[in-house]
Every structure is written in C-alpha cells, then in structure tokens.
C-alpha cells in the first residue's frame, strides 16, 4: 500500500542518495534481507509482473507523472537477480529526471559508466539499487562484525542480504576503506573485477586467462593469505615501486573462483614516504 508521507518526501528528492535517505527515514526498522517489494509498494509500485520477454531482462511502466508504476521481471531470474532488478526499476521510477518506461538488459543492471545519458541513468538506477538492498549503516555494521577482511565474507554478505556475489562485491568495494579488489573467474577465465577506490588500476581484463597461481588452486585448498605476484594483476612500470599484494582464493567444484587481492594501505603509504625521503636526500651531482 502506498505511503503518502513517504511519497510526498520522495517527490522532493533528485538523486539516488537523497531518495535513499528518505526511504530509510520512513523505514527505520529495516533489516537484512531488505523487503524490496514492500518498499516498492509503499513508493508507488502497484504490481509486479512476469515478463514474457526472452533473456534476463526487466522493465518498468508508469503513468506520465510517475505516480503509479508496474515492474516486470523475466521468468527464470534467480531470487537474487529478481530482487536487484526490482530495486533497479524502482530507481528508474523514483529518480525524477528519468522519464518514460524502461526496458533494461542484464548489461544495464551491471552498468557503472556515465559517458552517455543512457549509461548514466542505468548507473544511477544501479547505485540506488545497491543502496536500497544493502543500506550503508546496516552494511558497514554487518561487515565490521565479520572481523578482519577475508574472501569468505563475500558469500556471507550475499547470503545475509539475499543478493548475488557480484552485487555484494560491488557494494563492498564502494564502502570499504581497504585497498582491495575482487576478481571473478569461471573455468579459468576472468569474468570481471571489482577494485576498491584506493586499489591500483588492474591490468587483468575480462576474457583473459587467470594467472597460473589461481588456476592451480582447488576447492580442497585451505583458504589463506598468499603472496601475489604483482605483475599478474597490476601494471608495473620501471622506476615506480609496485604495491605489495596478498591474495586469497576461494574455489568451488563447478569451476568458479573468487580472488580477493589486498594491499596494506598504511604500509604502502609509509613505503611511498620513505621513497620520497630517499629521493630528496640523494646527493646532487654536477654542481
Ligand atoms: Zn535500467
């Protein structure tokens, strides 16, 4: 049922972040996993339908003023993908500047670029969806409670919030202060990577073979922090000190592997300062 006080407040919100603040204010008891359909109904979605379209697509149809909307999800979506699709379409419905009905592909639901108006709108809907399914205060408290970072936290987060591992990884790297990255691998091929803001640019690309050290790991291995060969993961140039990386590898019987790369931010900062000090202290020749 629509919540008129919430609707009034949402009407004044322009960005995904202000919308999320208003939703959290009206749902103070939100807990994981977030009931995305109940929130969508409160915010003006009157029906959820199964779409006849082929493939993992979702859509949103609304009246011209976007006071009422219908969300469609393709049959066969997993519960986690369906939840994300609903949250994404709710984003399209609530973000005021976005007009008209929507039809989104699975690529749109993974969009994080903003270089065209269409991509920017998809990215905004994704930012809204991640923030709705994994609200920042709940999420950071949950992750802090898990203890020191380890690759197995990701399946725990995905299970608690009822989202895919990819969605959990995107939210994790967005909110963490740590220098870390997750790399998803299937049958020895890199599928995608999610680095945190402070992590160096990755050199490994989707479609490439995973490094040998990962390929040789198997599901029976004990999960532990191992030294990683930095040249496997980030560009290394002459005269620039590469970061010291460690990694954990989580392997499943079906050929899926998840790698967590980690650099100690404080140690990296100290090493950079040391390098700078040495550079300024080195003798000047040719005077
Ligand atoms: Zn979309």
Tab-separated table of N, CA, C and O in Angstrom, residues 1 9 15 23 25 43 67-69 102 150 166 170 187 193 206 213 218 261 263-264 283:
chain	number	residue	atom	x	y	z
A	1	UNK	N	0.832	-1.191	0.000
A	1	UNK	CA	0.000	0.000	0.000
A	1	UNK	C	0.876	1.254	0.000
A	1	UNK	O	1.908	1.280	0.668
A	9	UNK	N	7.615	13.048	0.410
A	9	UNK	CA	9.035	13.340	0.617
A	9	UNK	C	9.870	12.923	-0.600
A	9	UNK	O	10.787	13.622	-1.004
A	15	UNK	N	18.316	12.913	-6.324
A	15	UNK	CA	19.409	11.957	-6.586
A	15	UNK	C	19.125	10.618	-5.908
A	15	UNK	O	18.300	10.543	-4.984
A	23	UNK	N	13.787	7.119	2.113
A	23	UNK	CA	13.248	5.755	2.314
A	23	UNK	C	13.683	5.208	3.677
A	23	UNK	O	12.878	4.642	4.419
A	25	UNK	N	14.432	6.886	6.287
A	25	UNK	CA	13.732	7.641	7.343
A	25	UNK	C	12.337	7.035	7.592
A	25	UNK	O	11.894	6.929	8.728
A	43	UNK	N	6.172	2.937	-2.229
A	43	UNK	CA	6.654	4.073	-3.021
A	43	UNK	C	5.888	4.242	-4.336
A	43	UNK	O	6.293	5.058	-5.164
A	67	UNK	N	3.221	8.466	-10.873
A	67	UNK	CA	2.611	8.305	-9.544
A	67	UNK	C	2.342	6.827	-9.264
A	67	UNK	O	2.277	6.413	-8.118
A	68	UNK	N	2.167	6.050	-10.346
A	68	UNK	CA	1.936	4.613	-10.207
A	68	UNK	C	2.791	3.886	-11.230
A	68	UNK	O	2.916	4.346	-12.368
A	69	UNK	N	3.329	2.740	-10.823
A	69	UNK	CA	4.172	2.003	-11.758
A	69	UNK	C	3.980	0.510	-11.641
A	69	UNK	O	3.462	0.007	-10.635
A	102	UNK	N	10.784	1.878	-19.100
A	102	UNK	CA	12.143	1.343	-19.194
A	102	UNK	C	12.130	-0.108	-19.602
A	102	UNK	O	11.232	-0.852	-19.196
A	150	UNK	N	38.356	-11.106	4.715
A	150	UNK	CA	38.709	-12.392	4.132
A	150	UNK	C	37.708	-12.678	3.006
A	150	UNK	O	36.584	-12.173	3.020
A	166	UNK	N	28.265	-10.862	-7.017
A	166	UNK	CA	28.727	-9.680	-7.767
A	166	UNK	C	28.165	-8.399	-7.146
A	166	UNK	O	28.874	-7.403	-7.001
A	170	UNK	N	30.351	-5.413	-5.387
A	170	UNK	CA	30.305	-4.004	-5.811
A	170	UNK	C	30.061	-3.085	-4.607
A	170	UNK	O	30.694	-2.041	-4.480
A	187	UNK	N	35.898	-21.234	-14.954
A	187	UNK	CA	36.635	-22.152	-15.828
A	187	UNK	C	37.950	-21.539	-16.313
A	187	UNK	O	38.314	-21.639	-17.491
A	193	UNK	N	36.106	-7.823	-12.584
A	193	UNK	CA	36.877	-7.464	-11.392
A	193	UNK	C	36.253	-6.243	-10.753
A	193	UNK	O	35.684	-5.397	-11.438
A	206	UNK	N	38.575	-8.812	-18.369
A	206	UNK	CA	37.585	-9.862	-18.610
A	206	UNK	C	37.918	-10.587	-19.909
A	206	UNK	O	38.332	-9.959	-20.887
A	213	UNK	N	48.886	-19.059	-10.737
A	213	UNK	CA	48.758	-19.292	-9.291
A	213	UNK	C	47.294	-19.528	-8.902
A	213	UNK	O	47.003	-20.250	-7.949
A	218	UNK	N	42.653	-25.319	-5.881
A	218	UNK	CA	41.448	-26.157	-5.992
A	218	UNK	C	40.602	-26.099	-4.719
A	218	UNK	O	41.057	-25.604	-3.686
A	261	UNK	N	42.157	-9.674	-3.607
A	261	UNK	CA	43.503	-9.093	-3.580
A	261	UNK	C	43.516	-8.023	-2.503
A	261	UNK	O	42.527	-7.297	-2.335
A	263	UNK	N	46.079	-5.025	-0.400
A	263	UNK	CA	47.342	-4.313	-0.146
A	263	UNK	C	47.181	-3.576	1.173
A	263	UNK	O	46.096	-3.068	1.468
A	264	UNK	N	48.242	-3.535	1.956
A	264	UNK	CA	48.175	-2.857	3.252
A	264	UNK	C	48.360	-1.353	3.015
A	264	UNK	O	49.462	-0.895	2.725
A	283	UNK	N	72.419	12.548	-3.120
A	283	UNK	CA	73.356	13.633	-3.454
A	283	UNK	C	73.100	14.200	-4.847
A	283	UNK	O	72.711	13.462	-5.748
